[in-house]
mmCIF file of C-alpha atoms and ligand atoms in Angstrom:
data_model
loop_
_atom_site.group_PDB
_atom_site.id
_atom_site.type_symbol
_atom_site.label_atom_id
_atom_site.label_comp_id
_atom_site.label_asym_id
_atom_site.label_seq_id
_atom_site.Cartn_x
_atom_site.Cartn_y
_atom_site.Cartn_z
ATOM 1 C CA GLU A 78 5.892 24.041 46.008
ATOM 2 C CA LEU A 79 7.288 23.415 42.542
ATOM 3 C CA GLU A 80 4.943 20.494 42.024
ATOM 4 C CA GLU A 81 2.059 22.746 43.045
ATOM 5 C CA SER A 82 3.039 25.461 40.569
ATOM 6 C CA LEU A 83 3.310 22.900 37.817
ATOM 7 C CA ILE A 84 -0.181 21.631 38.618
ATOM 8 C CA LEU A 85 -1.455 25.214 38.577
ATOM 9 C CA ALA A 86 0.195 25.645 35.166
ATOM 10 C CA ASP A 87 -2.087 22.830 33.949
ATOM 11 C CA LEU A 88 0.456 20.029 33.793
ATOM 12 C CA GLY A 89 -1.916 17.801 35.712
ATOM 13 C CA VAL A 90 -1.113 15.864 38.863
ATOM 14 C CA GLU A 91 0.477 12.893 37.135
ATOM 15 C CA THR A 92 2.808 14.822 34.836
ATOM 16 C CA ALA A 93 3.717 17.365 37.534
ATOM 17 C CA ALA A 94 4.718 14.572 39.920
ATOM 18 C CA LYS A 95 6.764 12.903 37.218
ATOM 19 C CA ALA A 96 8.590 16.130 36.337
ATOM 20 C CA THR A 97 9.344 16.899 39.980
ATOM 21 C CA ALA A 98 10.677 13.410 40.629
ATOM 22 C CA ALA A 99 12.899 13.629 37.545
ATOM 23 C CA LEU A 100 14.224 17.010 38.691
ATOM 24 C CA ARG A 101 14.993 15.683 42.174
ATOM 25 C CA LYS A 102 16.990 12.867 40.594
ATOM 26 C CA THR A 103 18.895 15.206 38.245
ATOM 27 C CA ILE A 104 19.728 17.583 41.088
ATOM 28 C CA ARG A 105 21.204 14.709 43.049
ATOM 29 C CA GLU A 106 23.121 13.233 40.119
ATOM 30 C CA ARG A 107 24.590 16.524 38.900
ATOM 31 C CA HIS A 108 25.089 17.927 42.415
ATOM 32 C CA ILE A 109 23.099 21.003 41.449
ATOM 33 C CA THR A 110 23.085 23.753 44.099
ATOM 34 C CA LYS A 111 22.145 26.889 42.146
ATOM 35 C CA THR A 112 18.543 27.858 41.322
ATOM 36 C CA GLU A 113 19.515 28.786 37.780
ATOM 37 C CA GLU A 114 20.963 25.307 37.154
ATOM 38 C CA ALA A 115 17.865 23.684 38.591
ATOM 39 C CA ARG A 116 15.740 25.838 36.322
ATOM 40 C CA SER A 117 17.638 24.720 33.185
ATOM 41 C CA ALA A 118 17.436 21.106 34.347
ATOM 42 C CA LEU A 119 13.662 21.413 34.717
ATOM 43 C CA LYS A 120 13.420 22.961 31.252
ATOM 44 C CA GLU A 121 15.369 20.015 29.819
ATOM 45 C CA ILE A 122 13.082 17.554 31.586
ATOM 46 C CA LEU A 123 9.903 19.237 30.337
ATOM 47 C CA THR A 124 11.324 19.526 26.818
ATOM 48 C CA ASP A 125 12.014 15.778 26.838
ATOM 49 C CA MET A 126 8.521 15.038 28.101
ATOM 50 C CA VAL A 127 6.882 17.069 25.346
ATOM 51 C CA SER A 128 9.185 15.800 22.569
ATOM 52 C CA VAL A 129 7.188 12.807 21.406
ATOM 53 C CA GLY A 130 7.756 11.686 17.821
ATOM 54 C CA SER A 131 8.074 13.956 14.838
ATOM 55 C CA ALA A 132 6.897 17.568 14.940
ATOM 56 C CA GLU A 133 5.877 17.404 11.267
ATOM 57 C CA LEU A 134 2.855 15.736 9.704
ATOM 58 C CA ASP A 135 3.729 12.775 7.504
ATOM 59 C CA LEU A 136 2.696 14.014 4.075
ATOM 60 C CA SER A 137 5.107 11.855 2.129
ATOM 61 C CA THR A 138 2.672 10.445 -0.432
ATOM 62 C CA THR A 139 0.605 12.163 -3.127
ATOM 63 C CA PRO A 140 -2.063 12.375 -2.018
ATOM 64 C CA SER A 141 -1.687 12.204 1.753
ATOM 65 C CA VAL A 142 -4.692 12.322 4.042
ATOM 66 C CA VAL A 143 -5.202 14.251 7.266
ATOM 67 C CA LEU A 144 -8.384 13.395 9.162
ATOM 68 C CA VAL A 145 -9.172 16.103 11.702
ATOM 69 C CA ILE A 146 -11.243 15.204 14.754
ATOM 70 C CA GLY A 147 -12.201 16.676 18.118
ATOM 71 C CA VAL A 148 -15.102 17.990 20.154
ATOM 72 C CA ASN A 149 -17.365 20.719 18.767
ATOM 73 C CA GLY A 150 -15.907 24.226 19.068
ATOM 74 C CA VAL A 151 -12.291 23.299 19.813
ATOM 75 C CA GLY A 152 -11.082 24.874 16.558
ATOM 76 C CA LYS A 153 -10.983 22.031 14.017
ATOM 77 C CA THR A 154 -12.243 23.989 11.015
ATOM 78 C CA THR A 155 -10.096 27.002 11.857
ATOM 79 C CA THR A 156 -6.996 24.827 12.292
ATOM 80 C CA ILE A 157 -7.704 23.104 8.968
ATOM 81 C CA GLY A 158 -7.909 26.507 7.286
ATOM 82 C CA LYS A 159 -4.607 27.584 8.815
ATOM 83 C CA ILE A 160 -2.842 24.329 7.856
ATOM 84 C CA ALA A 161 -4.255 24.630 4.326
ATOM 85 C CA LYS A 162 -2.864 28.172 4.123
ATOM 86 C CA GLN A 163 0.618 27.020 5.179
ATOM 87 C CA LEU A 164 0.626 24.115 2.722
ATOM 88 C CA CYS A 165 -0.726 26.205 -0.170
ATOM 89 C CA ASP A 166 1.923 28.851 0.549
ATOM 90 C CA GLU A 167 4.511 26.079 0.244
ATOM 91 C CA GLY A 168 3.153 25.357 -3.230
ATOM 92 C CA LYS A 169 1.150 22.243 -2.327
ATOM 93 C CA LYS A 170 -2.214 21.453 -3.869
ATOM 94 C CA VAL A 171 -4.686 21.051 -1.021
ATOM 95 C CA LEU A 172 -8.262 19.760 -0.979
ATOM 96 C CA LEU A 173 -10.588 20.343 1.948
ATOM 97 C CA VAL A 174 -13.377 17.826 2.508
ATOM 98 C CA ALA A 175 -16.457 19.069 4.371
ATOM 99 C CA GLY A 176 -17.141 15.973 6.459
ATOM 100 C CA ASP A 177 -19.043 17.979 9.075
ATOM 101 C CA THR A 178 -22.444 17.734 7.415
ATOM 102 C CA PHE A 179 -24.342 18.300 10.629
ATOM 103 C CA ARG A 180 -25.004 21.979 9.848
ATOM 104 C CA ALA A 181 -24.777 23.706 6.451
ATOM 105 C CA ALA A 182 -22.877 26.512 8.188
ATOM 106 C CA ALA A 183 -19.995 24.122 8.889
ATOM 107 C CA ALA A 184 -19.351 23.602 5.176
ATOM 108 C CA ASP A 185 -19.826 27.335 4.533
ATOM 109 C CA GLN A 186 -17.155 28.082 7.130
ATOM 110 C CA LEU A 187 -14.790 25.585 5.510
ATOM 111 C CA GLU A 188 -15.503 27.132 2.115
ATOM 112 C CA ILE A 189 -14.416 30.550 3.403
ATOM 113 C CA TRP A 190 -11.147 28.982 4.554
ATOM 114 C CA ALA A 191 -10.719 27.293 1.167
ATOM 115 C CA GLU A 192 -11.019 30.684 -0.561
ATOM 116 C CA ARG A 193 -8.709 32.335 1.931
ATOM 117 C CA SER A 194 -5.996 29.696 1.606
ATOM 118 C CA GLY A 195 -6.275 28.812 -2.073
ATOM 119 C CA ALA A 196 -7.361 25.224 -1.401
ATOM 120 C CA ASP A 197 -10.098 23.348 -3.260
ATOM 121 C CA ILE A 198 -13.167 22.110 -1.419
ATOM 122 C CA VAL A 199 -15.570 19.212 -1.825
ATOM 123 C CA ARG A 200 -18.898 19.491 -0.013
ATOM 124 C CA GLN A 201 -22.388 18.075 -0.189
ATOM 125 C CA HIS A 202 -25.773 19.061 1.195
ATOM 126 C CA GLU A 203 -26.533 19.349 4.905
ATOM 127 C CA GLY A 204 -27.176 15.945 6.472
ATOM 128 C CA ALA A 205 -25.208 14.041 3.811
ATOM 129 C CA ASP A 206 -23.297 10.933 4.842
ATOM 130 C CA PRO A 207 -19.790 12.160 5.787
ATOM 131 C CA ALA A 208 -18.205 8.995 4.377
ATOM 132 C CA SER A 209 -19.832 9.738 1.030
ATOM 133 C CA VAL A 210 -18.376 13.274 1.033
ATOM 134 C CA VAL A 211 -14.989 11.734 1.774
ATOM 135 C CA TYR A 212 -15.439 9.305 -1.120
ATOM 136 C CA ASP A 213 -16.223 12.220 -3.468
ATOM 137 C CA GLY A 214 -13.258 14.139 -2.125
ATOM 138 C CA ILE A 215 -10.858 11.286 -2.777
ATOM 139 C CA GLN A 216 -12.102 10.816 -6.367
ATOM 140 C CA SER A 217 -11.707 14.528 -6.999
ATOM 141 C CA ALA A 218 -8.227 14.519 -5.444
ATOM 142 C CA LYS A 219 -7.184 11.643 -7.688
ATOM 143 C CA THR A 220 -8.244 13.394 -10.895
ATOM 144 C CA LYS A 221 -6.815 16.774 -9.880
ATOM 145 C CA GLY A 222 -3.469 15.504 -8.584
ATOM 146 C CA VAL A 223 -3.993 16.880 -5.092
ATOM 147 C CA ASP A 224 -1.053 16.634 -2.651
ATOM 148 C CA VAL A 225 -2.916 16.791 0.653
ATOM 149 C CA ILE A 226 -6.538 15.951 1.458
ATOM 150 C CA ILE A 227 -7.729 17.439 4.769
ATOM 151 C CA ILE A 228 -11.000 16.072 6.120
ATOM 152 C CA ASP A 229 -13.135 18.131 8.500
ATOM 153 C CA THR A 230 -15.502 16.219 10.788
ATOM 154 C CA ALA A 231 -18.306 16.938 13.228
ATOM 155 C CA GLY A 232 -17.356 16.513 16.856
ATOM 156 C CA ARG A 233 -20.359 15.258 18.695
ATOM 157 C CA LEU A 234 -18.987 13.152 21.491
ATOM 158 C CA HIS A 235 -22.289 12.864 23.391
ATOM 159 C CA ASN A 236 -22.886 9.623 21.551
ATOM 160 C CA LYS A 237 -19.588 7.817 21.537
ATOM 161 C CA THR A 238 -20.814 4.842 19.512
ATOM 162 C CA ASN A 239 -22.192 7.027 16.711
ATOM 163 C CA LEU A 240 -19.063 9.089 16.523
ATOM 164 C CA MET A 241 -16.879 5.998 16.547
ATOM 165 C CA ASN A 242 -18.951 4.399 13.773
ATOM 166 C CA GLU A 243 -18.794 7.552 11.689
ATOM 167 C CA LEU A 244 -15.022 7.925 12.068
ATOM 168 C CA ASN A 245 -14.494 4.221 11.365
ATOM 169 C CA LYS A 246 -16.578 4.455 8.222
ATOM 170 C CA ILE A 247 -14.503 7.402 7.000
ATOM 171 C CA SER A 248 -11.276 5.541 7.785
ATOM 172 C CA ARG A 249 -12.449 2.468 5.881
ATOM 173 C CA ILE A 250 -13.209 4.558 2.770
ATOM 174 C CA VAL A 251 -9.760 6.172 2.930
ATOM 175 C CA GLU A 252 -8.113 2.780 3.476
ATOM 176 C CA ARG A 253 -9.994 1.228 0.550
ATOM 177 C CA GLU A 254 -9.560 4.110 -1.913
ATOM 178 C CA LEU A 255 -6.015 5.127 -0.957
ATOM 179 C CA PRO A 256 -4.405 2.034 0.590
ATOM 180 C CA ASN A 257 -0.853 3.348 0.227
ATOM 181 C CA ALA A 258 -1.416 6.936 1.288
ATOM 182 C CA SER A 259 0.247 8.502 4.348
ATOM 183 C CA ARG A 260 -2.472 9.096 6.882
ATOM 184 C CA GLU A 261 -2.628 11.246 9.962
ATOM 185 C CA VAL A 262 -5.470 11.490 12.454
ATOM 186 C CA LEU A 263 -5.065 14.942 13.966
ATOM 187 C CA LEU A 264 -6.903 15.502 17.246
ATOM 188 C CA VAL A 265 -7.618 19.151 18.002
ATOM 189 C CA LEU A 266 -7.820 20.196 21.653
ATOM 190 C CA ASP A 267 -8.895 23.537 23.107
ATOM 191 C CA GLY A 268 -6.066 24.659 25.381
ATOM 192 C CA THR A 269 -8.426 26.698 27.566
ATOM 193 C CA THR A 270 -10.304 23.582 28.706
ATOM 194 C CA GLY A 271 -7.375 22.461 30.834
ATOM 195 C CA GLN A 272 -7.605 18.988 32.300
ATOM 196 C CA ASN A 273 -10.969 18.375 30.563
ATOM 197 C CA GLY A 274 -9.039 18.496 27.324
ATOM 198 C CA LEU A 275 -6.912 15.654 28.610
ATOM 199 C CA ILE A 276 -9.987 13.523 29.332
ATOM 200 C CA GLN A 277 -11.347 14.225 25.835
ATOM 201 C CA ALA A 278 -8.009 13.330 24.329
ATOM 202 C CA LYS A 279 -7.960 9.985 26.157
ATOM 203 C CA GLN A 280 -11.439 9.160 24.851
ATOM 204 C CA PHE A 281 -10.569 10.078 21.268
ATOM 205 C CA LYS A 282 -7.333 8.141 21.445
ATOM 206 C CA GLU A 283 -9.350 5.057 22.366
ATOM 207 C CA ILE A 284 -11.914 5.355 19.592
ATOM 208 C CA ALA A 285 -10.106 6.970 16.693
ATOM 209 C CA GLY A 286 -6.447 5.955 16.402
ATOM 210 C CA VAL A 287 -5.125 9.486 16.889
ATOM 211 C CA THR A 288 -1.602 10.030 15.509
ATOM 212 C CA ALA A 289 -1.054 13.738 16.194
ATOM 213 C CA LEU A 290 -2.281 16.669 18.273
ATOM 214 C CA ALA A 291 -3.007 20.336 17.719
ATOM 215 C CA VAL A 292 -3.662 22.527 20.759
ATOM 216 C CA THR A 293 -5.623 25.717 20.063
ATOM 217 C CA LYS A 294 -6.425 29.011 21.803
ATOM 218 C CA LEU A 295 -3.065 29.301 23.522
ATOM 219 C CA ASP A 296 -3.291 33.060 22.856
ATOM 220 C CA GLY A 297 -5.958 33.443 25.533
ATOM 221 C CA THR A 298 -6.281 32.422 29.153
ATOM 222 C CA ALA A 299 -4.900 28.926 28.530
ATOM 223 C CA LYS A 300 -1.934 27.816 30.575
ATOM 224 C CA GLY A 301 0.474 26.082 28.250
ATOM 225 C CA GLY A 302 1.145 23.225 30.670
ATOM 226 C CA ILE A 303 -1.745 21.299 29.128
ATOM 227 C CA VAL A 304 0.432 20.738 26.060
ATOM 228 C CA ILE A 305 3.030 18.936 28.161
ATOM 229 C CA ALA A 306 0.326 16.967 29.967
ATOM 230 C CA VAL A 307 -1.277 15.642 26.769
ATOM 231 C CA ALA A 308 1.994 14.854 25.016
ATOM 232 C CA ASP A 309 3.341 13.030 28.053
ATOM 233 C CA THR A 310 0.185 11.248 29.198
ATOM 234 C CA LEU A 311 -0.950 10.140 25.756
ATOM 235 C CA GLY A 312 2.457 9.623 24.187
ATOM 236 C CA LEU A 313 1.259 11.514 21.110
ATOM 237 C CA PRO A 314 3.217 14.209 19.259
ATOM 238 C CA VAL A 315 1.992 17.795 19.342
ATOM 239 C CA LYS A 316 2.376 19.195 15.824
ATOM 240 C CA PHE A 317 0.602 22.556 15.947
ATOM 241 C CA ILE A 318 -0.223 25.338 18.362
ATOM 242 C CA GLY A 319 -3.102 27.706 17.637
ATOM 243 C CA VAL A 320 -2.521 31.267 18.814
ATOM 244 C CA GLY A 321 -5.430 33.221 17.351
ATOM 245 C CA GLU A 322 -8.265 33.246 14.855
ATOM 246 C CA LYS A 323 -6.380 34.456 11.781
ATOM 247 C CA ALA A 324 -4.804 32.366 9.032
ATOM 248 C CA GLU A 325 -1.256 33.069 10.218
ATOM 249 C CA ASP A 326 -2.013 32.231 13.879
ATOM 250 C CA LEU A 327 -0.748 28.660 13.736
ATOM 251 C CA MET A 328 2.708 27.669 14.880
ATOM 252 C CA ARG A 329 4.492 24.455 14.092
ATOM 253 C CA PHE A 330 5.377 23.004 17.452
ATOM 254 C CA GLN A 331 8.955 23.461 18.668
ATOM 255 C CA ALA A 332 9.460 21.731 22.008
ATOM 256 C CA LYS A 333 12.385 23.801 23.257
ATOM 257 C CA ASP A 334 10.952 27.179 22.241
ATOM 258 C CA PHE A 335 7.645 26.204 23.763
ATOM 259 C CA VAL A 336 9.139 25.298 27.142
ATOM 260 C CA ASP A 337 11.314 28.429 27.138
ATOM 261 C CA ALA A 338 8.171 30.511 26.551
ATOM 262 C CA LEU A 339 6.393 28.762 29.426
ATOM 263 C CA PHE A 340 9.076 29.990 31.810
ATOM 264 C CA GLU A 341 8.892 33.605 30.684
HETATM 265 P P1 GDP B 648 -14.749 23.435 15.397
HETATM 266 O O1 GDP B 648 -16.165 23.347 15.866
HETATM 267 O O2 GDP B 648 -13.881 22.468 16.135
HETATM 268 O O3 GDP B 648 -14.611 23.327 13.922
HETATM 269 O O4 GDP B 648 -14.218 24.887 15.831
HETATM 270 P P2 GDP B 648 -14.040 26.210 14.945
HETATM 271 O O5 GDP B 648 -12.881 26.082 14.031
HETATM 272 O O6 GDP B 648 -15.332 26.577 14.346
HETATM 273 O O7 GDP B 648 -13.613 27.258 16.080
HETATM 274 C C1 GDP B 648 -14.449 27.616 17.155
HETATM 275 C C2 GDP B 648 -14.076 29.028 17.590
HETATM 276 O O8 GDP B 648 -12.775 29.045 18.127
HETATM 277 C C3 GDP B 648 -14.095 30.033 16.449
HETATM 278 O O9 GDP B 648 -14.653 31.230 16.909
HETATM 279 C C4 GDP B 648 -12.605 30.209 16.116
HETATM 280 O O10 GDP B 648 -12.319 31.462 15.558
HETATM 281 C C5 GDP B 648 -11.991 30.052 17.492
HETATM 282 N N1 GDP B 648 -10.581 29.611 17.451
HETATM 283 C C6 GDP B 648 -10.052 28.551 16.813
HETATM 284 N N2 GDP B 648 -8.720 28.453 17.038
HETATM 285 C C7 GDP B 648 -8.384 29.496 17.823
HETATM 286 C C8 GDP B 648 -7.143 29.949 18.415
HETATM 287 O O11 GDP B 648 -6.064 29.371 18.271
HETATM 288 N N3 GDP B 648 -7.219 31.072 19.200
HETATM 289 C C9 GDP B 648 -8.404 31.745 19.390
HETATM 290 N N4 GDP B 648 -8.375 32.826 20.178
HETATM 291 N N5 GDP B 648 -9.568 31.335 18.870
HETATM 292 C C10 GDP B 648 -9.572 30.233 18.091
HETATM 293 MG MG1 MG B 649 -16.046 22.903 12.478
#
């Protein structure tokens, strides 16, 4: 029954089975007989499963680079805006790079977030080569002494080869122009897409060297279990949780608080 409820909470079959097996073992080892003790043991197990790596982005160099990827509509641009707001509020100089050149509206949306957060923005015309926008962004960041460069991208996964080529090209420019910079590849997942999100995440992990995750839209109908499923299955750290459309609706991920909230 427990395994079933965990699956219903979006943990996925694999992670639910793993959690249940771990709980069975703990119950035996600690001679647990009370429901309340079993509940805390399960919380500990889930907290361990979701605690992968550091909960903070590595922004240790000036500049550092965060490349943000994910399928269309998951919340990349919004998450970038929210992260920019947090970093600017901490006194960091942030530059947003409009690497989604597929539609002019994408850069317009990023520009609104730049104004809202106090970040700078580098953009080009619709249809421009994203790698060339990234190149411009890096040059601008170097002259302005920017602390963090955040790169927005388009998320068209229908053609995996194209997307992979585009992301590789961007990565090569960053590598060449900023060889010593801290770099994160932040994959954004829509929490309401449940197990589909997990499949997307696996594909992106294969093609794009993902280093960190952000899970969005956990304010809506999403069941938080997906966060545990992705962290555990992919072995990637969750760094942010999106809980709304406004600038302040982004939480830095805290494993224990998150699991406690799941049980409420
Ligand atoms: P992108 O295509 O990946 O860049 O996605 P966008 O940033 O444009 O977001 C798509 C939609 O999801 C927009 O309407 C956002 O306001 C909305 N959105 C993004 N993050 C969240 C979130 O955490 N909660 C809610 N409720 N909506 C979100
Ligand atoms: Mg976007």
